[in-house]
CSV table of C-alpha atoms and ligand atoms in Angstrom, one decimal:
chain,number,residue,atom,x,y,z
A,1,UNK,CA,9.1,7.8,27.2
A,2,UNK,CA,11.5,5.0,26.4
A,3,UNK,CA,14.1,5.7,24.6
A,4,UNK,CA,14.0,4.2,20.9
A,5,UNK,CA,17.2,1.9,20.5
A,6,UNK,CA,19.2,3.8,17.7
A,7,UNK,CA,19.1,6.7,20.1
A,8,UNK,CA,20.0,5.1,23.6
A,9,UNK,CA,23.4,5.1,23.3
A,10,UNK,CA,23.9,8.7,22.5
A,11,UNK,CA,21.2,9.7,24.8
A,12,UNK,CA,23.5,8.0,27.4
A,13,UNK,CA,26.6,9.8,26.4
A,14,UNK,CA,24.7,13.2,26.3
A,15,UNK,CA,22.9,12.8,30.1
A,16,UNK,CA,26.2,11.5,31.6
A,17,UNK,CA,27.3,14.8,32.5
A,18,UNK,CA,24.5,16.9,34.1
A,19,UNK,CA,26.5,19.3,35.6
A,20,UNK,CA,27.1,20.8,31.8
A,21,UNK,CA,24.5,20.0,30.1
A,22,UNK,CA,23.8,22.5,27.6
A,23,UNK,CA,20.8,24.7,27.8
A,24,UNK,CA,20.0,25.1,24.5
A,25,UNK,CA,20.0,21.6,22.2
A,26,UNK,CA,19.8,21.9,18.3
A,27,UNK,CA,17.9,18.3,17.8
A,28,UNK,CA,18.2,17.6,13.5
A,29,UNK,CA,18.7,15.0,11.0
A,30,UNK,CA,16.8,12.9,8.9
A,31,UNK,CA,12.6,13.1,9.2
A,32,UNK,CA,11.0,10.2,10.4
A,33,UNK,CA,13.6,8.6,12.4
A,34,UNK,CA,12.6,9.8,15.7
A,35,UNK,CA,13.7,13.2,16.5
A,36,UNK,CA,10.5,14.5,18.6
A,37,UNK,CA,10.5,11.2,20.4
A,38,UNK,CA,14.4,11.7,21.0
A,39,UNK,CA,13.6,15.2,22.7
A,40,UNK,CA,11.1,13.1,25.2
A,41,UNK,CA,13.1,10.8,26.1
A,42,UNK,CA,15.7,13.5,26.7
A,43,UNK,CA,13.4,15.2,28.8
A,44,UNK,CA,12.9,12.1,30.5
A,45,UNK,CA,16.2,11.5,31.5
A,46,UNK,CA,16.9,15.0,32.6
A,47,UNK,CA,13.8,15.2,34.4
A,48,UNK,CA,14.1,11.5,36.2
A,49,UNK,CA,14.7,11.2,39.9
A,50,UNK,CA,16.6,7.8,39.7
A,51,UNK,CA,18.2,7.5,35.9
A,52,UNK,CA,19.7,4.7,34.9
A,53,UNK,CA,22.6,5.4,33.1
A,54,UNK,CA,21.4,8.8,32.5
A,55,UNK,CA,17.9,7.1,31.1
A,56,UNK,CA,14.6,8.1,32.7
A,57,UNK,CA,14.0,4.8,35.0
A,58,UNK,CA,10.2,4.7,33.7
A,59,UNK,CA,9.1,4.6,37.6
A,60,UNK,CA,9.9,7.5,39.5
A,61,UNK,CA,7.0,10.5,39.7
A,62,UNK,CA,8.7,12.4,37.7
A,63,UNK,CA,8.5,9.6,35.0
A,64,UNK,CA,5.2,9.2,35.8
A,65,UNK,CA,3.7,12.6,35.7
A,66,UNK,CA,5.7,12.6,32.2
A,67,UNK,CA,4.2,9.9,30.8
A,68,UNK,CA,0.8,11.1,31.6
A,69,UNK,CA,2.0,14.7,30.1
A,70,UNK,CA,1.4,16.3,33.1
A,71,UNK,CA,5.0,17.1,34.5
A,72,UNK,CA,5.4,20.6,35.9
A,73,UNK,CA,8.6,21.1,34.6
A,74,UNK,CA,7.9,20.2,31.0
A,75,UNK,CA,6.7,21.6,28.0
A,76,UNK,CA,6.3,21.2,24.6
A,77,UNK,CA,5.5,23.6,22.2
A,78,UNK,CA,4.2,22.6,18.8
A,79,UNK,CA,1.7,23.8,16.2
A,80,UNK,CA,-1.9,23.3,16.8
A,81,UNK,CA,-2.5,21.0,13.9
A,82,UNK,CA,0.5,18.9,15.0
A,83,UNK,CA,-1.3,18.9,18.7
A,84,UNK,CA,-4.6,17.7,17.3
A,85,UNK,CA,-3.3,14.9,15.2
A,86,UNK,CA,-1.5,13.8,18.5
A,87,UNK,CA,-4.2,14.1,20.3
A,88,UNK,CA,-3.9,16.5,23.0
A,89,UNK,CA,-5.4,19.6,21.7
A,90,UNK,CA,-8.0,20.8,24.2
A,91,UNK,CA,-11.2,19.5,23.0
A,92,UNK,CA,-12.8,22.1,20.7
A,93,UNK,CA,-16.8,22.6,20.2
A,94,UNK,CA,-18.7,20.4,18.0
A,95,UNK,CA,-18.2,21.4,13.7
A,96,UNK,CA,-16.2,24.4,15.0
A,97,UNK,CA,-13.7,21.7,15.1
A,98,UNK,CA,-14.8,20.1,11.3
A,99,UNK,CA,-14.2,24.0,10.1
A,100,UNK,CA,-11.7,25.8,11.5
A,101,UNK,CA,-8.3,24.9,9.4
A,102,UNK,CA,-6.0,24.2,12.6
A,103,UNK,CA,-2.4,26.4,12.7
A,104,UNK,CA,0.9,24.8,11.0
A,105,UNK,CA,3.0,27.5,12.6
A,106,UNK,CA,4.2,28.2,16.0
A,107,UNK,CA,3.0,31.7,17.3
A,108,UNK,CA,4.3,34.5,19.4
A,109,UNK,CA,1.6,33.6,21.9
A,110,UNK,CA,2.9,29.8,22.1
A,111,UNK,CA,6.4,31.4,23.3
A,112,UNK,CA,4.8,34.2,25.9
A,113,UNK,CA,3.0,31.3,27.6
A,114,UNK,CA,5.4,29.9,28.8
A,115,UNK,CA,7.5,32.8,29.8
A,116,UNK,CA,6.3,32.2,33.9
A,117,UNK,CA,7.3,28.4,32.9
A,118,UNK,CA,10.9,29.7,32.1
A,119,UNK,CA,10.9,32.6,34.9
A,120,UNK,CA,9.8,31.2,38.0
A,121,UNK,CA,11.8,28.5,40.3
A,122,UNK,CA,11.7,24.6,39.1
A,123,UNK,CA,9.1,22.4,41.0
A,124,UNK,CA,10.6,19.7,41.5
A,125,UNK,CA,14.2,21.2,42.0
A,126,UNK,CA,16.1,19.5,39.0
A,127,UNK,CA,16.1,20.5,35.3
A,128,UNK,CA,13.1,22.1,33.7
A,129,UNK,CA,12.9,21.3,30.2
A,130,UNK,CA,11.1,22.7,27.3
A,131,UNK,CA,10.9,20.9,23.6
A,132,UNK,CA,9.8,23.6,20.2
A,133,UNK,CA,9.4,21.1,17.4
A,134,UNK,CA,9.5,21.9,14.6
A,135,UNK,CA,11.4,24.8,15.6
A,136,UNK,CA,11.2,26.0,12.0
A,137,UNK,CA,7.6,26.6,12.0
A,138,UNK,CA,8.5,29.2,14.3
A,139,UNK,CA,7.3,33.0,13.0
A,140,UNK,CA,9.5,35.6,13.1
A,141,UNK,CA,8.4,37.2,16.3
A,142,UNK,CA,7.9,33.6,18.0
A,143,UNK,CA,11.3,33.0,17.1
A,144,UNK,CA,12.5,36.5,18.0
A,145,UNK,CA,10.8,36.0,21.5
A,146,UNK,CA,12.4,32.7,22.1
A,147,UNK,CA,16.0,34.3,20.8
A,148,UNK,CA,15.6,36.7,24.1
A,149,UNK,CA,15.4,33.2,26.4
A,150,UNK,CA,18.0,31.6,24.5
A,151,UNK,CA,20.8,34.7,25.1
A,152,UNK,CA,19.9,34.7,28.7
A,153,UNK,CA,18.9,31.4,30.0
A,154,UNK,CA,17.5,30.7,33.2
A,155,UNK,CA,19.6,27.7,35.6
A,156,UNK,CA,18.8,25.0,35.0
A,157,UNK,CA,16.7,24.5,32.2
A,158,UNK,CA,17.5,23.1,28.5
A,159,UNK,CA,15.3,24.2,26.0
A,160,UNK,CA,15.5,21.5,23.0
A,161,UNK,CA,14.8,22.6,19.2
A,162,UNK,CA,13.5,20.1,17.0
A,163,UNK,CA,14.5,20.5,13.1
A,164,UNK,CA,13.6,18.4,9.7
A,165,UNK,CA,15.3,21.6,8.5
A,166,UNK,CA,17.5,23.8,10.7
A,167,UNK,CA,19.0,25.9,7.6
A,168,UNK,CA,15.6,27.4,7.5
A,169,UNK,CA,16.2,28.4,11.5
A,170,UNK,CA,17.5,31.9,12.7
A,171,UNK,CA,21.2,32.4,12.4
A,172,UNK,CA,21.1,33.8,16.0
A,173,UNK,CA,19.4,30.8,17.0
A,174,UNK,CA,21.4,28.3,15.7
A,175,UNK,CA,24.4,30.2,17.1
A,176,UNK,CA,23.0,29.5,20.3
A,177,UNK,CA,22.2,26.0,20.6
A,178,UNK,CA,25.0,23.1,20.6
A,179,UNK,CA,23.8,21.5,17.5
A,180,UNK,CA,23.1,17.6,17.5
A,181,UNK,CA,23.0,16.0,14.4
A,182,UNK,CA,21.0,12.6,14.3
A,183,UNK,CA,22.3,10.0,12.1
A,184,UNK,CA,19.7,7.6,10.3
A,185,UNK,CA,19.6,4.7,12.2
A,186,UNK,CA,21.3,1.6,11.2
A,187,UNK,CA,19.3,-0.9,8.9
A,188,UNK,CA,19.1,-3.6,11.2
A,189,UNK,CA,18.4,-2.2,14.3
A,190,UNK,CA,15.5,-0.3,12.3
A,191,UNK,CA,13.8,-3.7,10.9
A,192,UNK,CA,14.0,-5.5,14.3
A,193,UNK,CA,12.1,-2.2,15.8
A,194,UNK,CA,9.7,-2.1,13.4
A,195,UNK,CA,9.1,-5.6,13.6
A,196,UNK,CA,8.4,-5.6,17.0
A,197,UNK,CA,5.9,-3.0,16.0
A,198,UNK,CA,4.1,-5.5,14.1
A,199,UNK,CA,5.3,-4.8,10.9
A,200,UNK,CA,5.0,-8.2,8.5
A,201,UNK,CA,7.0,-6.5,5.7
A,202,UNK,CA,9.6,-4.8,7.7
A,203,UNK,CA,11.9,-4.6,4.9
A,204,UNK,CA,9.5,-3.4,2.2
A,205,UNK,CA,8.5,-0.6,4.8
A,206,UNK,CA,11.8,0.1,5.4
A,207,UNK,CA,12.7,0.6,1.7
A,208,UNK,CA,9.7,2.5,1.1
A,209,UNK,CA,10.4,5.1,3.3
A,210,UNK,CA,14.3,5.4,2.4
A,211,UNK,CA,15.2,3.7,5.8
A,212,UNK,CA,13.4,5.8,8.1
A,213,UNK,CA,11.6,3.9,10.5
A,214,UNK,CA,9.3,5.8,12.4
A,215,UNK,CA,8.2,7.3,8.7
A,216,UNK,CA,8.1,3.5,7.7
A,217,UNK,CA,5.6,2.5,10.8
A,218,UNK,CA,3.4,5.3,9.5
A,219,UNK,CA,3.6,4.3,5.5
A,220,UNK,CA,2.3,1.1,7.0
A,221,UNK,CA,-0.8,2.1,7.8
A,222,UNK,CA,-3.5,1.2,5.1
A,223,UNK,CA,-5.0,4.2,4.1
A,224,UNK,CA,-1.1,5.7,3.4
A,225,UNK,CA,-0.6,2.0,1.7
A,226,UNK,CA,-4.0,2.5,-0.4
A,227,UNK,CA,-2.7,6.0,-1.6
A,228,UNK,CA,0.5,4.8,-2.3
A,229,UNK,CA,-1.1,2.2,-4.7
A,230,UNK,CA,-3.4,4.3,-6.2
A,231,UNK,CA,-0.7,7.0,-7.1
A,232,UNK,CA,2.2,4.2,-8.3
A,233,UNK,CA,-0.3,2.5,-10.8
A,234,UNK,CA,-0.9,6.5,-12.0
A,235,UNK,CA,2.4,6.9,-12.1
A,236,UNK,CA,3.3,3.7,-13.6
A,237,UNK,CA,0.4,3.7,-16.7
A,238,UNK,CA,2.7,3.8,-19.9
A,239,UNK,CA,0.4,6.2,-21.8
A,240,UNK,CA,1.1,8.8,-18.8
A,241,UNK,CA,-0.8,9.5,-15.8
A,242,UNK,CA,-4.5,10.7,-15.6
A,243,UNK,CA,-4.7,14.0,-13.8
A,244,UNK,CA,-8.5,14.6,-12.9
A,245,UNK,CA,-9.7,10.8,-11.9
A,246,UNK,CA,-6.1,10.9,-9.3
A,247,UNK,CA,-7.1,14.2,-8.1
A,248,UNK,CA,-11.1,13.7,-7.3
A,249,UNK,CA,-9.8,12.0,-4.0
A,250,UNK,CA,-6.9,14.0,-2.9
A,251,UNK,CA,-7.8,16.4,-0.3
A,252,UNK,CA,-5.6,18.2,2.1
A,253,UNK,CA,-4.2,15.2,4.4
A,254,UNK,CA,-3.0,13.3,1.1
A,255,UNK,CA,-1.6,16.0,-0.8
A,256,UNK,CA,1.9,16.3,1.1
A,257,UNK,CA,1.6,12.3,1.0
A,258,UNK,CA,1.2,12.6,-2.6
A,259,UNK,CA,4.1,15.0,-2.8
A,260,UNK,CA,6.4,13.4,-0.9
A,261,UNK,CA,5.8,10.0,-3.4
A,262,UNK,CA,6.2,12.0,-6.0
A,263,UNK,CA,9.4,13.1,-4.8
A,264,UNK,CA,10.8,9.8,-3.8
A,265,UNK,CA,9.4,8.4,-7.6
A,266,UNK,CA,11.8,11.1,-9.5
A,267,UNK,CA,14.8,10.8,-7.7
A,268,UNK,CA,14.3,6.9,-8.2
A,269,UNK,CA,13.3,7.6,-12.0
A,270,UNK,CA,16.8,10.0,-12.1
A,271,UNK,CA,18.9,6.9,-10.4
A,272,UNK,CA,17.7,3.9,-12.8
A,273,UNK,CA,18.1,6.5,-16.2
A,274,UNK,CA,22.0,7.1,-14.5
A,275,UNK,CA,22.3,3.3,-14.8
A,276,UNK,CA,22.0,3.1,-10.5
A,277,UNK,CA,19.2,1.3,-8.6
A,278,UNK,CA,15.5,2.7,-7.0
A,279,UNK,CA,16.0,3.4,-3.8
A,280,UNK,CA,12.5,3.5,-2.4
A,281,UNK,CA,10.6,1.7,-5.4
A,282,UNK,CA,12.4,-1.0,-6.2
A,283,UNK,CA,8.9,-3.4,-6.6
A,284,UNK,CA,7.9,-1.3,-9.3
A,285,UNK,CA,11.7,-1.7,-11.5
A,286,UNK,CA,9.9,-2.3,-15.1
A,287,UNK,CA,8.2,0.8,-14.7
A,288,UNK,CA,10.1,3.0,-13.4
A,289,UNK,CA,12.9,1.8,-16.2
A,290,UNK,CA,9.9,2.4,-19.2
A,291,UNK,CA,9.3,6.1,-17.9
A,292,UNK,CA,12.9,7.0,-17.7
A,293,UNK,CA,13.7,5.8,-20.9
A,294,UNK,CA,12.0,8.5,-23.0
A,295,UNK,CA,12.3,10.9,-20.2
A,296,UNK,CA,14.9,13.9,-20.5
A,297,UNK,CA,17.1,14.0,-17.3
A,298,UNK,CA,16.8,18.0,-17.4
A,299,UNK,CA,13.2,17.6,-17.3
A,300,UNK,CA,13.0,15.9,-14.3
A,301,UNK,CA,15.2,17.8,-12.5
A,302,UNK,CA,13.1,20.4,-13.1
A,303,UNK,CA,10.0,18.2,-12.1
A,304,UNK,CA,12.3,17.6,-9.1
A,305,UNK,CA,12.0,21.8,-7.9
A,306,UNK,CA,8.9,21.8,-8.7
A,307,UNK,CA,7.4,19.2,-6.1
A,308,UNK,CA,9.9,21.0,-3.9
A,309,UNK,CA,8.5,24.0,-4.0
A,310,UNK,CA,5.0,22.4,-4.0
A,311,UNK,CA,5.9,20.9,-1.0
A,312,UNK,CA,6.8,24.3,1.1
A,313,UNK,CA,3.3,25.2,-0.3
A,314,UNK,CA,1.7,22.2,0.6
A,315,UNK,CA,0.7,23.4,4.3
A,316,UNK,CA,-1.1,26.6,3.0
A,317,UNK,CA,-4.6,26.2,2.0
A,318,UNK,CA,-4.3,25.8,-1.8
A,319,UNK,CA,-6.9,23.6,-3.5
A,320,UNK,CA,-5.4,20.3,-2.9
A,321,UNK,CA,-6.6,19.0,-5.7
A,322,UNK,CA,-5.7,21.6,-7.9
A,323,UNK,CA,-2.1,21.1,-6.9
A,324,UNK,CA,-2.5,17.1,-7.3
A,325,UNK,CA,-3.6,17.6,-11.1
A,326,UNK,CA,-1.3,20.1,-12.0
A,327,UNK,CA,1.9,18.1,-11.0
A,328,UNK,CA,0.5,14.9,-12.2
A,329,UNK,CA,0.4,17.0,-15.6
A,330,UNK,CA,4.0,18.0,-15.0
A,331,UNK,CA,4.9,14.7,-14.4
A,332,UNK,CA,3.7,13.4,-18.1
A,333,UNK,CA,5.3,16.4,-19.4
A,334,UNK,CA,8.9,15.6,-17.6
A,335,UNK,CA,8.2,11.9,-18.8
A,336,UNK,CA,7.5,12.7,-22.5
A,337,UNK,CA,4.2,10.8,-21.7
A,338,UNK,CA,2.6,12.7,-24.5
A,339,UNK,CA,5.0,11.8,-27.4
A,340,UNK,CA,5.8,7.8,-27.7
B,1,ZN,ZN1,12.4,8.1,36.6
């Protein structure tokens, strides 16, 4: 649970004073910059039995026992799917697995289960601490159930929200938490870390994923890099993009990929018609200049909603590659792809 380097000096400043810590922690900012992993190491340095400088010293029990997740006084609550792709979802039966879509949400049932986690005495007589990530995937009544914790918390325990998108969160719950707003990190700091995570292009990774670096490390990874490719030279092609042959291959893992590129390829194509520079993809300048030219700025705008709205629906189980064709189609239409 080290602490990742653009987050060790406010960790630090946040774990110097114990005595008032808060008990409920509003974790945003930016996505892929490290906010789950922030709440850990939080954790950690609450939880540790010899911090150094309010970090967890990595060699206590208590560190110990975290880093094997099996500390009695922590918790995490996620969805189920974001617990399989981590990799500690109890081990389901054989194809029951392949079938059953896994939850994106966080349940009622997730909260109740750790009521007697809350309730009863700490085991190790510190802080007990308990991380919800994404907190906005709460449902109502999960929500609702953790409001009741959150107006009447326990001693000594901080519960720690995780947000991409705290606007979407409860008033009442937001009310209640100290909010902590994580910046992006800086530049440099985020090319020497991913570096050091063996990273060739550091900067090229760093660009691509609008200077996010934990979103960069994944983006990395050559099945996201073979997507990416695939979709740029779609989206580059001057006569406009093919929407079937893309789509064949897009199932439900690339479709929010998909989005997301999408995304980042309008608000470039919206900054280079404006006269500014691609943010995210600056290798592919020449094309992203020939689609903007004939393009209407309304139209992708519009194009712009669209994929955002796609995106909220992108975790329920439409045909993914139904969604994949029809926004390529939208695409040439917000290009003018069709008329020369
Ligand atoms: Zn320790």
């Amino acid at each position: 649970m080290t602490a990742l380097p653009w987050h060790r000096a406010i960790l630090e400043k946040l774990l110097a004073d114990r005595a008032h810590f808060p008990h409920a922690l509003l974790v945003h900012g930016p996505s892929g910059t490290g906010k789950a992993e922030f709440a850990r190491a939080l954790a950690a340095g609450a939880l540790c039995e010899a911090p150094r400088s309010g970090l967890a010293c990595g060699a206590c029990p208590s560190c110990h026992w975290l880093s094997h997740g099996n500390h009695p006084d922590f918790r995490e609550i996620v969805p189920e799917a974001t617990a399989e792709e981590e990799g500690d979802a109890p081990e389901a039966a054989e194809g029951a697995k392949a079938e059953k879509a896994k939850s994106l949400v966080i349940k009622i049932d997730q909260i109740r289960a750790v009521a007697d986690f809350i309730a009863l005495s700490t085991h190790r007589a510190g802080f007990r601490v308990l991380v919800v990530r994404p907190a906005e995937a709460m449902q109502p009544a999960a929500a609702n159930a953790l409001l009741k914790t959150l107006e009447e918390p326990p001693p000594h325990t901080i519960i720690a929200l995780v947000s991409d998108r705290p606007a979407r969160l409860l008033a009442t719950i937001r009310s209640r938490c100290r909010q902590l707003a994580l910046p992006m990190p800086p530049r440099e700091t985020a090319l020497a870390w991913l570096k050091a995570q063996g990273i060739a292009n550091a900067e090229g990774a760093l660009a691509i994923a609008g200077g996010a670096p934990l979103l960069a490390l994944e983006l990395a990874q050559p099945d996201e890099e073979a997507l990416r490719r695939k979709l740029m030279s779609e989206l580059a092609r001057p006569g406009g993009a093919d929407p079937v042959a893309f789509a064949t291959s897009i199932d439900r893992a690339a479709i929010e990929r998909t989005i997301h590129w999408l995304q980042t390829w309008v608000q470039d194509l919206v900054r280079v018609k404006v006269g500014g520079e691609a943010r995210h993809h600056g290798e592919h300048l020449a094309a992203l200049r020939a689609k903007a030219k004939p393009a209407e700025l309304e139209a992708l705008f519009a194009f712009d909603r669209e994929l955002a709205s796609a995106r909220a629906l992108a975790a329920h189980p439409l045909n993914p590659r139904l969604v994949a064709e029809h926004l390529l189609m939208a695409y040439n239409r917000a290009t003018n792809a069709a008329k020369p």
